[in-house]
Tab-separated table of C-alpha atoms in Angstrom:
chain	number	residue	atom	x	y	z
A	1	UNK	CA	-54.454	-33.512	-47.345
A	2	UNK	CA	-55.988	-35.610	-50.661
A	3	UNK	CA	-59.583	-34.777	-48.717
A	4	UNK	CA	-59.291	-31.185	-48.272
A	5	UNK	CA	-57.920	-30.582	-51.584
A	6	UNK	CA	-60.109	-32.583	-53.217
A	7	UNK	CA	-62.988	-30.554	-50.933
A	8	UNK	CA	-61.288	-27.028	-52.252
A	9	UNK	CA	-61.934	-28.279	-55.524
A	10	UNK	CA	-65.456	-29.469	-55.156
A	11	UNK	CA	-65.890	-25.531	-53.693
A	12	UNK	CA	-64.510	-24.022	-57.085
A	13	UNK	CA	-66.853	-25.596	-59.031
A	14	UNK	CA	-69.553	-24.850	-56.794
A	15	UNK	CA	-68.575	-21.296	-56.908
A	16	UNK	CA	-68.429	-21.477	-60.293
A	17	UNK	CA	-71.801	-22.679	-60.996
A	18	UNK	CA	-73.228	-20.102	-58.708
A	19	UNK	CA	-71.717	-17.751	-60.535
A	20	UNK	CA	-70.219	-16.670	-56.839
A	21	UNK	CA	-66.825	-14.705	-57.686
A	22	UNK	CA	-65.901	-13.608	-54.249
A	23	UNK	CA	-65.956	-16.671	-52.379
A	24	UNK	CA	-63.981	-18.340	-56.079
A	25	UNK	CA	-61.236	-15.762	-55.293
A	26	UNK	CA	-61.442	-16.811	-51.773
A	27	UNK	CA	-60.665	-20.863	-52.681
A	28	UNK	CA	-58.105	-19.893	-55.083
A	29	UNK	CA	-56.496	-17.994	-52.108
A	30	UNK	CA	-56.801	-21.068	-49.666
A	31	UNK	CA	-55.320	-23.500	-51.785
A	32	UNK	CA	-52.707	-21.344	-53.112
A	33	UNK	CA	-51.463	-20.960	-49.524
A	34	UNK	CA	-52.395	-24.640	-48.684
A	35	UNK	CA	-49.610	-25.318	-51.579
A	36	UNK	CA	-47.130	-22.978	-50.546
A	37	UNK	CA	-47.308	-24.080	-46.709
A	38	UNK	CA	-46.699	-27.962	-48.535
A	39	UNK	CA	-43.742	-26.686	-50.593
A	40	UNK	CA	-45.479	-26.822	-54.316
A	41	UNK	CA	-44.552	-23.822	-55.247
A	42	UNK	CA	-45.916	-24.147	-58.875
A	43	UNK	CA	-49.565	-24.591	-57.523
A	44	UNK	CA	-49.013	-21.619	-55.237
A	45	UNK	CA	-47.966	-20.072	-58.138
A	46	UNK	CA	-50.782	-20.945	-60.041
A	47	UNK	CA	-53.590	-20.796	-57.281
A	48	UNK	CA	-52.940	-17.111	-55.822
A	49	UNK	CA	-52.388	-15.683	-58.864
A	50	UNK	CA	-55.841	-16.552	-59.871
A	51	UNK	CA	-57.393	-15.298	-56.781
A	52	UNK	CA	-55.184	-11.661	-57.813
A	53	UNK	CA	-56.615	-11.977	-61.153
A	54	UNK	CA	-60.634	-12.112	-60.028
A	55	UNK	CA	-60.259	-9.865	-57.123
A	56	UNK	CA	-58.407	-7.333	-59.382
A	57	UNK	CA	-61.219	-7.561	-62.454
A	58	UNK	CA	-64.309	-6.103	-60.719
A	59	UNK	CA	-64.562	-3.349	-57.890
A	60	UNK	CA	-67.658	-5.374	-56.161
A	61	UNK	CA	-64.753	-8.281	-55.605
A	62	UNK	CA	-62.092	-6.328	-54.849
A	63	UNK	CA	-64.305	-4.406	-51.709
A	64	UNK	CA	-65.872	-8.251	-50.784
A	65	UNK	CA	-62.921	-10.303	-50.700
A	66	UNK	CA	-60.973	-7.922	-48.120
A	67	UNK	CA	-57.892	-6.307	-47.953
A	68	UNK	CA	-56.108	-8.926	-45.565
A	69	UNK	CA	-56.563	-11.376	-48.020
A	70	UNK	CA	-55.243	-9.587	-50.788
A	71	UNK	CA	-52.297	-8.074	-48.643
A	72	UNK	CA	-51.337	-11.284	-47.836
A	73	UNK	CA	-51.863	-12.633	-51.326
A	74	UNK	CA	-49.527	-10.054	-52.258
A	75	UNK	CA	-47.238	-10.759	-50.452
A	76	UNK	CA	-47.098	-14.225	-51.196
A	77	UNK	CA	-46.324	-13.449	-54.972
A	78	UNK	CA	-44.062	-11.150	-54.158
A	79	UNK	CA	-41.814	-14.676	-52.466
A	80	UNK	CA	-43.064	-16.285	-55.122
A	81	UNK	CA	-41.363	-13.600	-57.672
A	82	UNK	CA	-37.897	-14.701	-56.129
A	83	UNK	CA	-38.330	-18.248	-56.573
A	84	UNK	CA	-36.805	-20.377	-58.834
A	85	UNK	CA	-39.039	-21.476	-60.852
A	86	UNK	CA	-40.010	-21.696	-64.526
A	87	UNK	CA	-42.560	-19.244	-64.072
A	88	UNK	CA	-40.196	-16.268	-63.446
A	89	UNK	CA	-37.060	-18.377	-65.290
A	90	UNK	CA	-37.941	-18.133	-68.627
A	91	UNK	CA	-39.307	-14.656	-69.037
A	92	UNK	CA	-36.014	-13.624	-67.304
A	93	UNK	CA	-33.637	-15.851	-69.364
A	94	UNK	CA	-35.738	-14.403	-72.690
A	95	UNK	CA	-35.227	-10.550	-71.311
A	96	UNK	CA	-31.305	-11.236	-71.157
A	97	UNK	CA	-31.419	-13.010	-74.529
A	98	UNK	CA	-33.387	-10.013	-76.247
A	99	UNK	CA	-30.656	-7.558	-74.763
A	100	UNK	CA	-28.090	-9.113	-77.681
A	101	UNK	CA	-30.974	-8.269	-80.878
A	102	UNK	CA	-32.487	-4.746	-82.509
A	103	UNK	CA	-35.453	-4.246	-81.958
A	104	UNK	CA	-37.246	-5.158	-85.252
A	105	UNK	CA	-35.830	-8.355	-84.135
A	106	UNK	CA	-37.834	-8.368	-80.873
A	107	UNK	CA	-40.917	-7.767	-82.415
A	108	UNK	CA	-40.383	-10.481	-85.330
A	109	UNK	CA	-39.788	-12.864	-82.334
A	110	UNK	CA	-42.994	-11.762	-80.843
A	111	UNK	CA	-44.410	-12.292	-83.566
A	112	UNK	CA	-43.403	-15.577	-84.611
A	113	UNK	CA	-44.351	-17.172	-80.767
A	114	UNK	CA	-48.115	-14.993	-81.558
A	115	UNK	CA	-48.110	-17.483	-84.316
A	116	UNK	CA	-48.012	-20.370	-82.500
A	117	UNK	CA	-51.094	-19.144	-80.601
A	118	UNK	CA	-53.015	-19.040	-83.674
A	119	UNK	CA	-54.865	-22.850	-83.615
A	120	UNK	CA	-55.105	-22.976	-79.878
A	121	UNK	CA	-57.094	-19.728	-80.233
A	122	UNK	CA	-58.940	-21.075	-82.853
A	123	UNK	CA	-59.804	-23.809	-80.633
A	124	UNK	CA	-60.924	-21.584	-77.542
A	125	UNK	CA	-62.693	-19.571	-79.889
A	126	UNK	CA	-65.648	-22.131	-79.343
A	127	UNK	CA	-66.365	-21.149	-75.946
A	128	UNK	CA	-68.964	-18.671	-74.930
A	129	UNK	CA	-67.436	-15.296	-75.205
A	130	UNK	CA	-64.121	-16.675	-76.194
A	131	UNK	CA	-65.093	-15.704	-79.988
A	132	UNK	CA	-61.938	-13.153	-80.736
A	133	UNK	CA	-59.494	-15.707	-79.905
A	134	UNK	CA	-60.643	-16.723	-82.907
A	135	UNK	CA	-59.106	-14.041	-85.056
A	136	UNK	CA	-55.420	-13.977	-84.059
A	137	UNK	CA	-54.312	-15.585	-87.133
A	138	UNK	CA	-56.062	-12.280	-89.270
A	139	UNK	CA	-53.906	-10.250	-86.649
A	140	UNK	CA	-50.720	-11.887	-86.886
A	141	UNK	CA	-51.403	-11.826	-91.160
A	142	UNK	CA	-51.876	-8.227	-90.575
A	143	UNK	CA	-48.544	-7.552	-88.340
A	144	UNK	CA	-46.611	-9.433	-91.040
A	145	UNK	CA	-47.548	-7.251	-93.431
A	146	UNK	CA	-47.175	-3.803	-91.630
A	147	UNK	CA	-43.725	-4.591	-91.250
A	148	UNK	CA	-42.951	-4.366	-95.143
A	149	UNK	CA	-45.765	-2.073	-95.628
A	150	UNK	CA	-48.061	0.494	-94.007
A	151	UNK	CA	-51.162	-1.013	-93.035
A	152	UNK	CA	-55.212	-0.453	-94.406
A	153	UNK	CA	-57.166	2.328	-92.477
A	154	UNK	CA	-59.179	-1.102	-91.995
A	155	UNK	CA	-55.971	-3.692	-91.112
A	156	UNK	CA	-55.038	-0.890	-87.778
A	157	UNK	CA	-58.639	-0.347	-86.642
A	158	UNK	CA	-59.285	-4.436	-86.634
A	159	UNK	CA	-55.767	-4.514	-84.405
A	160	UNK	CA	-56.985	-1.818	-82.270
A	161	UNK	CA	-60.547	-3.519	-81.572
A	162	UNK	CA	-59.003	-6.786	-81.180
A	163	UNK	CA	-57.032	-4.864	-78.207
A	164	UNK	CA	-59.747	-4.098	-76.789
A	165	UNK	CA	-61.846	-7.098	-77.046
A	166	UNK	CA	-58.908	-8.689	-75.496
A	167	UNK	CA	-58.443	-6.290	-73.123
A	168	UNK	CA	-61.855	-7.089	-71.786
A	169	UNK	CA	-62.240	-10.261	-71.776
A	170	UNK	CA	-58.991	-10.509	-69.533
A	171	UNK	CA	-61.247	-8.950	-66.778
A	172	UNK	CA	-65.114	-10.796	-68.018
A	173	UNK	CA	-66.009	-13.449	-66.122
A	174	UNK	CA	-66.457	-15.577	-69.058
A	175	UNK	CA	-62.655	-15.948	-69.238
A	176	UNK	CA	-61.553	-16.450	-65.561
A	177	UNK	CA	-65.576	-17.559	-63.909
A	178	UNK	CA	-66.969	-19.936	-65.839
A	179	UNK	CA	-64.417	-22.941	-65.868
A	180	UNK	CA	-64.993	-23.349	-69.796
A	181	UNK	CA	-62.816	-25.925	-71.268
A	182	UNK	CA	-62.224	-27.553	-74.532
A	183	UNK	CA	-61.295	-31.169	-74.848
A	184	UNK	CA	-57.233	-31.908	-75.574
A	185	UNK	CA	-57.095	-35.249	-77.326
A	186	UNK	CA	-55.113	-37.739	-74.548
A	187	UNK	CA	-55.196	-34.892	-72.034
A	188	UNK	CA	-57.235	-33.160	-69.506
A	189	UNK	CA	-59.829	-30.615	-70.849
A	190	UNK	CA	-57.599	-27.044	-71.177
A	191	UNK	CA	-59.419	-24.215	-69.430
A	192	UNK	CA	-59.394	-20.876	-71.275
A	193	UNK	CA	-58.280	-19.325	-67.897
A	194	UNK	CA	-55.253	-21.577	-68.040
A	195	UNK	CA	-54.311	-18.735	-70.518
A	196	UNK	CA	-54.025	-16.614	-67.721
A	197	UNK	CA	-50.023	-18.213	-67.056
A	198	UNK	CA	-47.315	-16.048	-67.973
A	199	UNK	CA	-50.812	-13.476	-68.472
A	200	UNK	CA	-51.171	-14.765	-71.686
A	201	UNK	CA	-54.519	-12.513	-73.130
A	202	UNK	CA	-52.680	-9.828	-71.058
A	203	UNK	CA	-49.180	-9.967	-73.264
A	204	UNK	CA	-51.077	-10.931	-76.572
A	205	UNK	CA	-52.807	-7.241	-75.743
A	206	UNK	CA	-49.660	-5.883	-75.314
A	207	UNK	CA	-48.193	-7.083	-77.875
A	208	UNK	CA	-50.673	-5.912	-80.701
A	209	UNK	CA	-51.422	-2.634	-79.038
A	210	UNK	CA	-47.405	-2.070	-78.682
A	211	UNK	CA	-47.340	-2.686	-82.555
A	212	UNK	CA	-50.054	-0.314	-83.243
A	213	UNK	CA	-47.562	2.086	-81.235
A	214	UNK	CA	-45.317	1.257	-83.553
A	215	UNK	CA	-47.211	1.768	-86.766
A	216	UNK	CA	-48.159	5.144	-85.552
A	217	UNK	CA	-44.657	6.421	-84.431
A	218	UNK	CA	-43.296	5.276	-87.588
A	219	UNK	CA	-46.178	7.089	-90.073
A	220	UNK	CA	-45.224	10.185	-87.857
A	221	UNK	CA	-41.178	10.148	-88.520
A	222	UNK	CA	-41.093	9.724	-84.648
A	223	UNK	CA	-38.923	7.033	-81.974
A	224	UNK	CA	-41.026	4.146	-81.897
A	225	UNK	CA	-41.472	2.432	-78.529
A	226	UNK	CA	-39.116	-0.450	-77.001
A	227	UNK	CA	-40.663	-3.732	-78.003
A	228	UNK	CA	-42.102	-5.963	-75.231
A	229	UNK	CA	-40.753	-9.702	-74.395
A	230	UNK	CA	-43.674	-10.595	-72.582
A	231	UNK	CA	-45.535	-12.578	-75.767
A	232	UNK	CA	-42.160	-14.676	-76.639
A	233	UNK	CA	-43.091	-17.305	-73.675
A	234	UNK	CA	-47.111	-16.675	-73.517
A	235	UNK	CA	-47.098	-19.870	-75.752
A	236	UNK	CA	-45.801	-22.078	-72.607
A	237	UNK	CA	-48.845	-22.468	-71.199
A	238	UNK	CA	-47.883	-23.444	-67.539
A	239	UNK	CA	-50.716	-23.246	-65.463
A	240	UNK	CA	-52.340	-26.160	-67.822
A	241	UNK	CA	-49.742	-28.356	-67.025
A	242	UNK	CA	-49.403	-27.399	-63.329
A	243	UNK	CA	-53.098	-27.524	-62.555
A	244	UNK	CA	-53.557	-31.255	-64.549
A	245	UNK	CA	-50.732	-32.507	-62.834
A	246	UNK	CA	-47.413	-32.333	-64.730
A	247	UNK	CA	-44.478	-32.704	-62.347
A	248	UNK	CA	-40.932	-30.978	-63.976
A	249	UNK	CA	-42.570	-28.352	-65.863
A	250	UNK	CA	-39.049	-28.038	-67.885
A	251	UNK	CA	-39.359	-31.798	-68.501
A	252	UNK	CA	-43.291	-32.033	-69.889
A	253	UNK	CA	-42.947	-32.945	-73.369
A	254	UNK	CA	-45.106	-29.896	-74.711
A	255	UNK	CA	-42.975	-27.452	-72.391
A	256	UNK	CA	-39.978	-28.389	-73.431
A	257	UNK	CA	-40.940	-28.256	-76.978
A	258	UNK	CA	-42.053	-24.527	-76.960
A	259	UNK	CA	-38.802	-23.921	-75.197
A	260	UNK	CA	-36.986	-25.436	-77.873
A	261	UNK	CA	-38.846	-23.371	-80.654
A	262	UNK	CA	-38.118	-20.246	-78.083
A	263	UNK	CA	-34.459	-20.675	-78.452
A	264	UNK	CA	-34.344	-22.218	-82.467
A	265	UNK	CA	-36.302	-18.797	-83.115
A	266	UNK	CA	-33.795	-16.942	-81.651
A	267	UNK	CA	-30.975	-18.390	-83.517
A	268	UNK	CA	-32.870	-17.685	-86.827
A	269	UNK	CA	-33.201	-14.141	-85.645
A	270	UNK	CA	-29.730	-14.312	-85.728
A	271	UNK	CA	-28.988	-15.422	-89.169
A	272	UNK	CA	-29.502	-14.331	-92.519
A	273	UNK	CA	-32.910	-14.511	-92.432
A	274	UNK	CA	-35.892	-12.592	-95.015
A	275	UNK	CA	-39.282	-11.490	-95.377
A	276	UNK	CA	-39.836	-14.723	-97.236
A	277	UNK	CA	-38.535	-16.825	-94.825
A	278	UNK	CA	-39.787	-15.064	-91.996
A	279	UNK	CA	-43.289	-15.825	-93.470
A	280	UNK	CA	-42.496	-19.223	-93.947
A	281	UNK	CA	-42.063	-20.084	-90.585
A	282	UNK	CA	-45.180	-17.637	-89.202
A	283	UNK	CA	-46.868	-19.837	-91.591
A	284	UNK	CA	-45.704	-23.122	-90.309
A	285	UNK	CA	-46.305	-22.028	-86.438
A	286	UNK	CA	-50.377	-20.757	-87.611
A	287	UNK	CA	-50.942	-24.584	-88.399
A	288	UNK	CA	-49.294	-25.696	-85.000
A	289	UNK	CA	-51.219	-27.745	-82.237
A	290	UNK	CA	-49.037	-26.768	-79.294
A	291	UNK	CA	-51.001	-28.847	-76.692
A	292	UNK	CA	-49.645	-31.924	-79.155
């Protein structure tokens, strides 16, 4: 088993540096159902939703890669979806915690976990067409503000093309083809697709854009939209820890910290909190290493 895995892996990075996106959908596929025939249901997890991710980005894949494969990679996440497992867990457990707060609330608690996102971004940023990560901490600045006042012409047109910078680089090549990585001090290089657990460009994207829905329904007297949960766990980072190895995801050290600052931001949603000390904390998360 050690041999053909190890062989998979060799193939990704071949596919990678050939720049060949079908057949890298194709490996993803194999070992994702390699794992889930073995029972490691995280690295099922992981693996197939990869291969969904590159097949689903570009038409050219999508027609190439078949649609037995991706019927039956389907499928797979659809068992996968009624597993136990931290993956589906904590977005769950974060819905029915949501359910009990207004939704201001919600979107401060977005906000405050699109904080914590701020340095790793930073960090990514490096990477060849990685570049807007770079400017989440200007967006969460801006959201801060636009919640005690309206926002610059210029503040909601930077939100809106970050959105769609985002937006794209969730389907580029450069975020889930090239295997780009940045070193983690005492850890295993952190690729920027590992951002792709819990869809974490996807629900930074929603986030923002579901603000900017906000902003407008509010400038027009009119019911804003429901706030998304989606962005409250996108700081978890799973697949980095399931694809270097991590065993108990709820037990890595990192995991269970962001959990922890999950549920302590909750109970300060909860108390008599302000605009000050809201801004305190989105201030203290900005400076966080999370991979720490």
């Amino acid at each position: 088993m050690f041999h053909k895995i190890k062989n998979k892996a060799d193939s990704i990075e071949e596919c990678q540096k050939n720049q060949d996106w079908t057949a890298l959908s194709k490996s993803y596929y194999q070992l994702g159902v390699s794992a889930m025939e073995a029972g490691d249901l995280n690295h099922a997890h992981l693996w197939l939703h990869r291969a969904d991710t590159i097949y689903s980005a570009d038409d050219d894949i999508y027609d190439a890669v078949g649609e037995k494969l991706m019927n039956d990679c389907s499928d797979r996440i659809g068992q996968l979806e009624e597993e136990a497992l931290l993956y589906n867990d904590v977005p769950s457990s974060v819905e029915e915690m949501a359910e009990s707060l207004g939704d201001a609330q919600i979107r401060v608690w977005g906000l405050l976990s699109l904080a914590r996102l701020v340095k790793l971004g930073e960090k990514l940023s490096v990477l060849p067409g990685c570049e807007v990560l770079g400017n989440l901490g200007r967006a969460v600045d801006t959201v801060l503000k636009s919640f005690q006042e309206p926002p610059t012409e210029e503040e909601f047109n930077g939100l809106k093309d970050l959105c769609s910078v985002l937006y794209d680089l969730g389907d580029s090549p450069v975020f889930w083809g090239m295997g780009s990585a940045i070193d983690v001090p005492g850890g295993e290089p952190l690729q920027v697709f590992d951002l792709n657990g819990l869809l974490s460009v996807l629900e930074i994207e929603a986030y923002l854009h579901g603000h900017l829905e906000f902003i407008c329904a509010l400038s027009q007297e009119e019911e804003p939209p429901s706030p998304e949960t989606g962005i409250i766990s996108a700081a978890l980072l799973p697949d980095y820890y399931v694809r270097t190895g991590a065993g108990n995801l709820a037990e890595t050290p990192q995991i269970k910290a962001e959990l922890e600052r999950i549920s302590s931001d909750y109970d300060f949603l909860n108390s008599e909190m302000t605009w000050d000390l809201i801004q305190q904390r989105v201030e203290e998360y900005k400076k966080l290493d999370i991979l720490a």
